[in-house]
Amino acid sequence: MTDLPFATFVQNAALLLAVAVVFDAATDWGTGADAYRGRFVTGALLGVIGISIMLTPFQFAPGLFFDSRGVLLSVAGLFFGAFPATIAAAMMASFRIAQGGDGVGSAIAVIAASVLIGLVWRRPHVATLASQSTFDLWRFGLVAHVVVLATVGVGVALTVSATTAINALSVITLPVLVVPPVATALLGSLLVNRLRARGLAEANAQLQARVAAQLEEVRASRARIVAATDAERKRVERDLHDGAQQRLVAVTLSLRLARTQLETGAVDDAAATLAETTEESKAALSELRELARGIHPQILTESGLRPAIESLAKRAPVPVDLEVDVARASPVVESTAYFVVSEALANVAKYSAATHALVRVRDPGDRIEVEVVDDGIGGADPAAGSGLRGLADRLAAINGTLDVHSLPGQGTRIVAHIPREASDYGG
Amino acid sequence: MAASTVAAVALRWHDRGMHTVLIVDDHPSARRAARALLEADGLIVVGEAADGRSALAAVRSMCPSVVLVDIGLPGMDGFAVAAALAADAVGPRVVLMSSRDASVYGDRLANAAAAGFIAKDELAGARLRALLETR
């Protein structure tokens, strides 16, 4: 084979290309318990390639052979890491020892030096391997082969003679510093491309997982919104039944009683009954008004956020300071802001044991920021109650955000950001 | 008036063939209006209760002949009160009422341990008497 230099060159190139195939296969072994077996097999495959390379040397000059084991082992050290590279090196060294003959020592020294330079280079670059440029890799190959040449020189000088070493180096230095670094750069670039593709695939998988998780969250939130709507309707029916409907039943019965009283001439009794009935029907009216306001606050549509929030604050059981400075916005944005304040103040009344609350509404232009702060007991958990989670779903549906800060003993602070442009989804 | 006295009075009215009524409703205004109306129509209302458990206790202490019970009570509803009272052979007769339409309850009304059903807004002494006499 030595009389066909081109053929050996092609063989070496092909064997180096096989490294890329091993590199791709190495991805599939993954991590965990199987990883060591995977690395062992990877190292063994690299060792087989290395031995094949050693069986296919170039002849620089009569009696002076060189092969691309330096390229293989330095690249193996750099891209595969200590475990596989060491196994490959050990197999190649064993093979070389088995071959016997002159120069076993310096050959093993070259093998060890090549792996070591790869591993040393790997240490600072392991995280950035995928971003190594072809020039970076060429420089790595150059340094590796300077080390290889030095090792060969010292090895030959020690085992044969200094003169032989100098003669050998004078012949091989130029070709070794020209061809193998380029081979290193080409093989390295191939592996870098593989790494980038692998990174891209991983990023893609992560992206897909994230999209799937988001989709799942959107589905869950949509289901919660539907459930909340049903629950709200049930509540309205219950409120109507327990409130106005009962009062109107009482009004009907009382009117019938008053008629009986009038028919029997008990005029004073009838007057008293009618007076009570009037009170009852007034109460029914006021309950209906309250209920209607809970369904949709007309003051919001007519007069905007500030008056609507003022009316909420007036009905709150604790003093509420207002800092509301906001221009009119679309109905969805305004009603979302209103219900954030309404729900937050309802929570203040129900759970917080607060003595004081603050409602701040700001309008930086592209969004409306609503903040409700109280000095109560804190410890509100958005995941626990349906109220805050319903608000969060409502905000998420229009690309807004809801943050709840409520450490025990430190009051509760609810901050909602409502984008103005998220306004045309309906309502 | 002590409960024993109420019971004694109720039993006396009962002996004379008068209906003595216990009204069970969780809405005070509806309860008040029903009481005034029934009394004006000549029935004897011996007591009121706001939920099922206190209704059962009131039946024991006041011995009414009729229990007029709202179906939509919190907790133990009107059907459950009727079933509990039906278990007692000498218990009072039960009339269910509701401000919801009868059709809401479907077969449950037909199968209930009750003498009948009256829509709350149609409550009247004559209506109640008629219901108790037809069964």
mmCIF file of N, CA and C in Angstrom, chain B residues 14-105:
data_model
loop_
_atom_site.group_PDB
_atom_site.id
_atom_site.type_symbol
_atom_site.label_atom_id
_atom_site.label_comp_id
_atom_site.label_asym_id
_atom_site.label_seq_id
_atom_site.Cartn_x
_atom_site.Cartn_y
_atom_site.Cartn_z
ATOM 1 N N HIS B 14 -106.085 20.544 67.691
ATOM 2 C CA HIS B 14 -106.114 19.371 66.850
ATOM 3 C C HIS B 14 -107.359 18.531 67.152
ATOM 4 N N ASP B 15 -107.629 18.396 68.458
ATOM 5 C CA ASP B 15 -108.793 17.627 68.883
ATOM 6 C C ASP B 15 -110.083 18.218 68.334
ATOM 7 N N ARG B 16 -110.066 19.529 68.161
ATOM 8 C CA ARG B 16 -111.275 20.172 67.644
ATOM 9 C C ARG B 16 -111.330 20.100 66.115
ATOM 10 N N GLY B 17 -110.382 19.386 65.480
ATOM 11 C CA GLY B 17 -110.388 19.247 64.024
ATOM 12 C C GLY B 17 -109.775 20.429 63.301
ATOM 13 N N MET B 18 -109.029 21.283 64.041
ATOM 14 C CA MET B 18 -108.361 22.418 63.397
ATOM 15 C C MET B 18 -106.950 21.997 62.970
ATOM 16 N N HIS B 19 -106.519 22.589 61.888
ATOM 17 C CA HIS B 19 -105.126 22.328 61.476
ATOM 18 C C HIS B 19 -104.184 23.219 62.268
ATOM 19 N N THR B 20 -103.136 22.611 62.821
ATOM 20 C CA THR B 20 -102.086 23.404 63.469
ATOM 21 C C THR B 20 -100.838 23.268 62.611
ATOM 22 N N VAL B 21 -100.281 24.415 62.242
ATOM 23 C CA VAL B 21 -99.256 24.434 61.196
ATOM 24 C C VAL B 21 -97.894 24.864 61.744
ATOM 25 N N LEU B 22 -96.858 24.126 61.309
ATOM 26 C CA LEU B 22 -95.472 24.568 61.532
ATOM 27 C C LEU B 22 -94.919 25.021 60.175
ATOM 28 N N ILE B 23 -94.406 26.236 60.101
ATOM 29 C CA ILE B 23 -93.852 26.751 58.840
ATOM 30 C C ILE B 23 -92.329 26.604 58.867
ATOM 31 N N VAL B 24 -91.802 25.945 57.844
ATOM 32 C CA VAL B 24 -90.339 25.752 57.772
ATOM 33 C C VAL B 24 -89.806 26.419 56.511
ATOM 34 N N ASP B 25 -89.050 27.493 56.708
ATOM 35 C CA ASP B 25 -88.499 28.239 55.568
ATOM 36 C C ASP B 25 -87.275 28.983 56.067
ATOM 37 N N ASP B 26 -86.227 29.021 55.260
ATOM 38 C CA ASP B 26 -85.013 29.714 55.710
ATOM 39 C C ASP B 26 -85.061 31.219 55.432
ATOM 40 N N HIS B 27 -86.104 31.688 54.762
ATOM 41 C CA HIS B 27 -86.192 33.127 54.491
ATOM 42 C C HIS B 27 -87.184 33.772 55.452
ATOM 43 N N PRO B 28 -86.703 34.620 56.357
ATOM 44 C CA PRO B 28 -87.572 35.195 57.392
ATOM 45 C C PRO B 28 -88.764 35.948 56.816
ATOM 46 N N SER B 29 -88.560 36.690 55.718
ATOM 47 C CA SER B 29 -89.664 37.515 55.222
ATOM 48 C C SER B 29 -90.766 36.638 54.645
ATOM 49 N N ALA B 30 -90.359 35.565 53.944
ATOM 50 C CA ALA B 30 -91.355 34.642 53.396
ATOM 51 C C ALA B 30 -92.104 33.947 54.531
ATOM 52 N N ARG B 31 -91.362 33.602 55.594
ATOM 53 C CA ARG B 31 -91.954 32.932 56.753
ATOM 54 C C ARG B 31 -93.010 33.833 57.405
ATOM 55 N N ARG B 32 -92.583 35.098 57.580
ATOM 56 C CA ARG B 32 -93.463 36.067 58.234
ATOM 57 C C ARG B 32 -94.740 36.269 57.420
ATOM 58 N N ALA B 33 -94.568 36.430 56.098
ATOM 59 C CA ALA B 33 -95.727 36.674 55.236
ATOM 60 C C ALA B 33 -96.667 35.472 55.230
ATOM 61 N N ALA B 34 -96.081 34.269 55.175
ATOM 62 C CA ALA B 34 -96.905 33.050 55.158
ATOM 63 C C ALA B 34 -97.703 32.937 56.453
ATOM 64 N N ARG B 35 -97.034 33.233 57.559
ATOM 65 C CA ARG B 35 -97.710 33.129 58.854
ATOM 66 C C ARG B 35 -98.910 34.079 58.904
ATOM 67 N N ALA B 36 -98.659 35.351 58.524
ATOM 68 C CA ALA B 36 -99.727 36.352 58.592
ATOM 69 C C ALA B 36 -100.911 35.940 57.717
ATOM 70 N N LEU B 37 -100.584 35.447 56.511
ATOM 71 C CA LEU B 37 -101.635 35.073 55.570
ATOM 72 C C LEU B 37 -102.463 33.893 56.093
ATOM 73 N N LEU B 38 -101.766 32.843 56.580
ATOM 74 C CA LEU B 38 -102.479 31.651 57.064
ATOM 75 C C LEU B 38 -103.327 31.988 58.290
ATOM 76 N N GLU B 39 -102.777 32.822 59.160
ATOM 77 C CA GLU B 39 -103.533 33.195 60.357
ATOM 78 C C GLU B 39 -104.775 33.996 59.972
ATOM 79 N N ALA B 40 -104.587 34.885 58.982
ATOM 80 C CA ALA B 40 -105.747 35.667 58.532
ATOM 81 C C ALA B 40 -106.802 34.766 57.912
ATOM 82 N N ASP B 41 -106.322 33.638 57.316
ATOM 83 C CA ASP B 41 -107.264 32.691 56.720
ATOM 84 C C ASP B 41 -107.812 31.708 57.745
ATOM 85 N N GLY B 42 -107.495 31.908 59.018
ATOM 86 C CA GLY B 42 -108.107 31.132 60.080
ATOM 87 C C GLY B 42 -107.374 29.870 60.474
ATOM 88 N N LEU B 43 -106.132 29.695 59.997
ATOM 89 C CA LEU B 43 -105.380 28.528 60.452
ATOM 90 C C LEU B 43 -104.574 28.884 61.707
ATOM 91 N N ILE B 44 -104.186 27.847 62.440
ATOM 92 C CA ILE B 44 -103.404 28.060 63.649
ATOM 93 C C ILE B 44 -101.937 27.769 63.331
ATOM 94 N N VAL B 45 -101.112 28.778 63.355
ATOM 95 C CA VAL B 45 -99.671 28.565 63.137
ATOM 96 C C VAL B 45 -99.014 28.433 64.499
ATOM 97 N N VAL B 46 -98.517 27.222 64.799
ATOM 98 C CA VAL B 46 -97.970 26.999 66.140
ATOM 99 C C VAL B 46 -96.482 27.292 66.224
ATOM 100 N N GLY B 47 -95.819 27.414 65.075
ATOM 101 C CA GLY B 47 -94.384 27.714 65.174
ATOM 102 C C GLY B 47 -93.731 27.883 63.816
ATOM 103 N N GLU B 48 -92.477 28.313 63.860
ATOM 104 C CA GLU B 48 -91.686 28.495 62.641
ATOM 105 C C GLU B 48 -90.318 27.858 62.856
ATOM 106 N N ALA B 49 -89.727 27.371 61.778
ATOM 107 C CA ALA B 49 -88.357 26.860 61.858
ATOM 108 C C ALA B 49 -87.611 27.289 60.605
ATOM 109 N N ALA B 50 -86.286 27.476 60.738
ATOM 110 C CA ALA B 50 -85.493 28.013 59.631
ATOM 111 C C ALA B 50 -84.723 26.935 58.878
ATOM 112 N N ASP B 51 -84.645 25.701 59.437
ATOM 113 C CA ASP B 51 -83.956 24.633 58.707
ATOM 114 C C ASP B 51 -84.523 23.277 59.121
ATOM 115 N N GLY B 52 -84.082 22.226 58.448
ATOM 116 C CA GLY B 52 -84.646 20.899 58.633
ATOM 117 C C GLY B 52 -84.495 20.369 60.056
ATOM 118 N N ARG B 53 -83.286 20.519 60.616
ATOM 119 C CA ARG B 53 -83.062 19.932 61.945
ATOM 120 C C ARG B 53 -83.959 20.598 62.999
ATOM 121 N N SER B 54 -83.996 21.941 62.973
ATOM 122 C CA SER B 54 -84.823 22.599 63.983
ATOM 123 C C SER B 54 -86.310 22.326 63.707
ATOM 124 N N ALA B 55 -86.653 22.040 62.435
ATOM 125 C CA ALA B 55 -88.034 21.669 62.120
ATOM 126 C C ALA B 55 -88.402 20.360 62.815
ATOM 127 N N LEU B 56 -87.494 19.366 62.745
ATOM 128 C CA LEU B 56 -87.773 18.068 63.372
ATOM 129 C C LEU B 56 -87.911 18.226 64.888
ATOM 130 N N ALA B 57 -87.048 19.071 65.463
ATOM 131 C CA ALA B 57 -87.125 19.328 66.907
ATOM 132 C C ALA B 57 -88.453 20.008 67.247
ATOM 133 N N ALA B 58 -88.855 20.974 66.390
ATOM 134 C CA ALA B 58 -90.093 21.705 66.642
ATOM 135 C C ALA B 58 -91.306 20.781 66.539
ATOM 136 N N VAL B 59 -91.257 19.824 65.614
ATOM 137 C CA VAL B 59 -92.359 18.874 65.482
ATOM 138 C C VAL B 59 -92.511 18.083 66.779
ATOM 139 N N ARG B 60 -91.349 17.650 67.340
ATOM 140 C CA ARG B 60 -91.399 16.873 68.585
ATOM 141 C C ARG B 60 -91.998 17.691 69.735
ATOM 142 N N SER B 61 -91.618 18.983 69.807
ATOM 143 C CA SER B 61 -92.058 19.772 70.964
ATOM 144 C C SER B 61 -93.435 20.402 70.753
ATOM 145 N N MET B 62 -93.826 20.661 69.504
ATOM 146 C CA MET B 62 -95.069 21.420 69.284
ATOM 147 C C MET B 62 -96.219 20.578 68.729
ATOM 148 N N CYS B 63 -95.913 19.355 68.274
ATOM 149 C CA CYS B 63 -96.931 18.454 67.744
ATOM 150 C C CYS B 63 -97.893 19.130 66.758
ATOM 151 N N PRO B 64 -97.405 19.765 65.700
ATOM 152 C CA PRO B 64 -98.323 20.358 64.717
ATOM 153 C C PRO B 64 -98.997 19.233 63.916
ATOM 154 N N SER B 65 -100.171 19.531 63.342
ATOM 155 C CA SER B 65 -100.816 18.516 62.501
ATOM 156 C C SER B 65 -100.323 18.628 61.060
ATOM 157 N N VAL B 66 -99.805 19.790 60.703
ATOM 158 C CA VAL B 66 -99.302 20.005 59.342
ATOM 159 C C VAL B 66 -97.947 20.696 59.404
ATOM 160 N N VAL B 67 -97.011 20.195 58.607
ATOM 161 C CA VAL B 67 -95.731 20.895 58.463
ATOM 162 C C VAL B 67 -95.648 21.417 57.039
ATOM 163 N N LEU B 68 -95.582 22.734 56.916
ATOM 164 C CA LEU B 68 -95.478 23.386 55.610
ATOM 165 C C LEU B 68 -93.995 23.687 55.407
ATOM 166 N N VAL B 69 -93.371 22.943 54.484
ATOM 167 C CA VAL B 69 -91.903 23.031 54.437
ATOM 168 C C VAL B 69 -91.409 23.440 53.047
ATOM 169 N N ASP B 70 -90.512 24.412 53.059
ATOM 170 C CA ASP B 70 -89.861 24.879 51.829
ATOM 171 C C ASP B 70 -88.911 23.787 51.343
ATOM 172 N N ILE B 71 -88.935 23.490 50.048
ATOM 173 C CA ILE B 71 -88.040 22.438 49.534
ATOM 174 C C ILE B 71 -86.580 22.895 49.595
ATOM 175 N N GLY B 72 -86.334 24.153 49.202
ATOM 176 C CA GLY B 72 -84.939 24.626 49.078
ATOM 177 C C GLY B 72 -84.321 25.070 50.388
ATOM 178 N N LEU B 73 -84.340 24.175 51.384
ATOM 179 C CA LEU B 73 -83.696 24.539 52.652
ATOM 180 C C LEU B 73 -82.192 24.283 52.548
ATOM 181 N N PRO B 74 -81.386 25.034 53.278
ATOM 182 C CA PRO B 74 -79.953 24.731 53.294
ATOM 183 C C PRO B 74 -79.712 23.434 54.062
ATOM 184 N N GLY B 75 -78.757 22.619 53.592
ATOM 185 C CA GLY B 75 -78.446 21.350 54.263
ATOM 186 C C GLY B 75 -79.533 20.327 53.990
ATOM 187 N N MET B 76 -80.275 19.948 55.038
ATOM 188 C CA MET B 76 -81.366 18.984 54.903
ATOM 189 C C MET B 76 -82.528 19.671 54.183
ATOM 190 N N ASP B 77 -82.860 19.192 52.950
ATOM 191 C CA ASP B 77 -83.888 19.916 52.195
ATOM 192 C C ASP B 77 -85.303 19.428 52.562
ATOM 193 N N GLY B 78 -86.313 20.032 51.934
ATOM 194 C CA GLY B 78 -87.699 19.735 52.265
ATOM 195 C C GLY B 78 -88.065 18.273 52.064
ATOM 196 N N PHE B 79 -87.511 17.641 50.988
ATOM 197 C CA PHE B 79 -87.778 16.219 50.747
ATOM 198 C C PHE B 79 -87.273 15.370 51.912
ATOM 199 N N ALA B 80 -86.081 15.724 52.412
ATOM 200 C CA ALA B 80 -85.479 14.954 53.504
ATOM 201 C C ALA B 80 -86.288 15.121 54.786
ATOM 202 N N VAL B 81 -86.779 16.348 55.018
ATOM 203 C CA VAL B 81 -87.615 16.594 56.192
ATOM 204 C C VAL B 81 -88.890 15.743 56.095
ATOM 205 N N ALA B 82 -89.492 15.724 54.888
ATOM 206 C CA ALA B 82 -90.718 14.943 54.686
ATOM 207 C C ALA B 82 -90.459 13.465 54.940
ATOM 208 N N ALA B 83 -89.328 12.969 54.418
ATOM 209 C CA ALA B 83 -88.995 11.550 54.587
ATOM 210 C C ALA B 83 -88.792 11.231 56.067
ATOM 211 N N ALA B 84 -88.098 12.121 56.789
ATOM 212 C CA ALA B 84 -87.840 11.882 58.212
ATOM 213 C C ALA B 84 -89.149 11.854 58.995
ATOM 214 N N LEU B 85 -90.075 12.738 58.635
ATOM 215 C CA LEU B 85 -91.348 12.796 59.365
ATOM 216 C C LEU B 85 -92.240 11.607 59.013
ATOM 217 N N ALA B 86 -92.145 11.121 57.762
ATOM 218 C CA ALA B 86 -92.984 10.006 57.325
ATOM 219 C C ALA B 86 -92.628 8.732 58.074
ATOM 220 N N ALA B 87 -91.386 8.640 58.552
ATOM 221 C CA ALA B 87 -90.948 7.451 59.290
ATOM 222 C C ALA B 87 -91.746 7.281 60.584
ATOM 223 N N ASP B 88 -92.299 8.388 61.068
ATOM 224 C CA ASP B 88 -93.083 8.345 62.304
ATOM 225 C C ASP B 88 -94.568 8.213 61.930
ATOM 226 N N ALA B 89 -95.209 7.089 62.309
ATOM 227 C CA ALA B 89 -96.564 6.779 61.849
ATOM 228 C C ALA B 89 -97.593 7.823 62.292
ATOM 229 N N VAL B 90 -97.413 8.356 63.500
ATOM 230 C CA VAL B 90 -98.396 9.331 63.989
ATOM 231 C C VAL B 90 -97.924 10.762 63.745
ATOM 232 N N GLY B 91 -96.911 10.911 62.874
ATOM 233 C CA GLY B 91 -96.354 12.239 62.614
ATOM 234 C C GLY B 91 -97.330 13.122 61.877
ATOM 235 N N PRO B 92 -96.970 14.391 61.738
ATOM 236 C CA PRO B 92 -97.851 15.336 61.046
ATOM 237 C C PRO B 92 -97.837 15.093 59.545
ATOM 238 N N ARG B 93 -98.791 15.647 58.849
ATOM 239 C CA ARG B 93 -98.792 15.599 57.394
ATOM 240 C C ARG B 93 -97.876 16.708 56.887
ATOM 241 N N VAL B 94 -97.261 16.432 55.765
ATOM 242 C CA VAL B 94 -96.272 17.369 55.238
ATOM 243 C C VAL B 94 -96.773 17.963 53.925
ATOM 244 N N VAL B 95 -96.692 19.285 53.816
ATOM 245 C CA VAL B 95 -96.967 19.944 52.539
ATOM 246 C C VAL B 95 -95.700 20.670 52.111
ATOM 247 N N LEU B 96 -95.263 20.332 50.899
ATOM 248 C CA LEU B 96 -94.040 20.970 50.381
ATOM 249 C C LEU B 96 -94.401 22.269 49.687
ATOM 250 N N MET B 97 -93.486 23.227 49.776
ATOM 251 C CA MET B 97 -93.698 24.452 49.004
ATOM 252 C C MET B 97 -92.356 24.915 48.449
ATOM 253 N N SER B 98 -92.455 25.743 47.411
ATOM 254 C CA SER B 98 -91.217 26.272 46.829
ATOM 255 C C SER B 98 -91.540 27.519 46.033
ATOM 256 N N SER B 99 -90.570 28.399 45.941
ATOM 257 C CA SER B 99 -90.766 29.555 45.055
ATOM 258 C C SER B 99 -90.331 29.207 43.642
ATOM 259 N N ARG B 100 -89.691 28.009 43.503
ATOM 260 C CA ARG B 100 -89.407 27.524 42.151
ATOM 261 C C ARG B 100 -90.666 26.819 41.634
ATOM 262 N N ASP B 101 -90.739 26.683 40.304
ATOM 263 C CA ASP B 101 -91.879 26.020 39.700
ATOM 264 C C ASP B 101 -91.846 24.524 40.010
ATOM 265 N N ALA B 102 -93.028 23.909 40.147
ATOM 266 C CA ALA B 102 -93.115 22.483 40.484
ATOM 267 C C ALA B 102 -92.368 21.624 39.462
ATOM 268 N N SER B 103 -92.380 22.060 38.174
ATOM 269 C CA SER B 103 -91.768 21.237 37.123
ATOM 270 C C SER B 103 -90.266 21.054 37.347
ATOM 271 N N VAL B 104 -89.643 21.974 38.094
ATOM 272 C CA VAL B 104 -88.212 21.854 38.389
ATOM 273 C C VAL B 104 -87.917 20.531 39.083
ATOM 274 N N TYR B 105 -88.870 20.078 39.917
ATOM 275 C CA TYR B 105 -88.588 18.913 40.764
ATOM 276 C C TYR B 105 -89.043 17.599 40.145
#
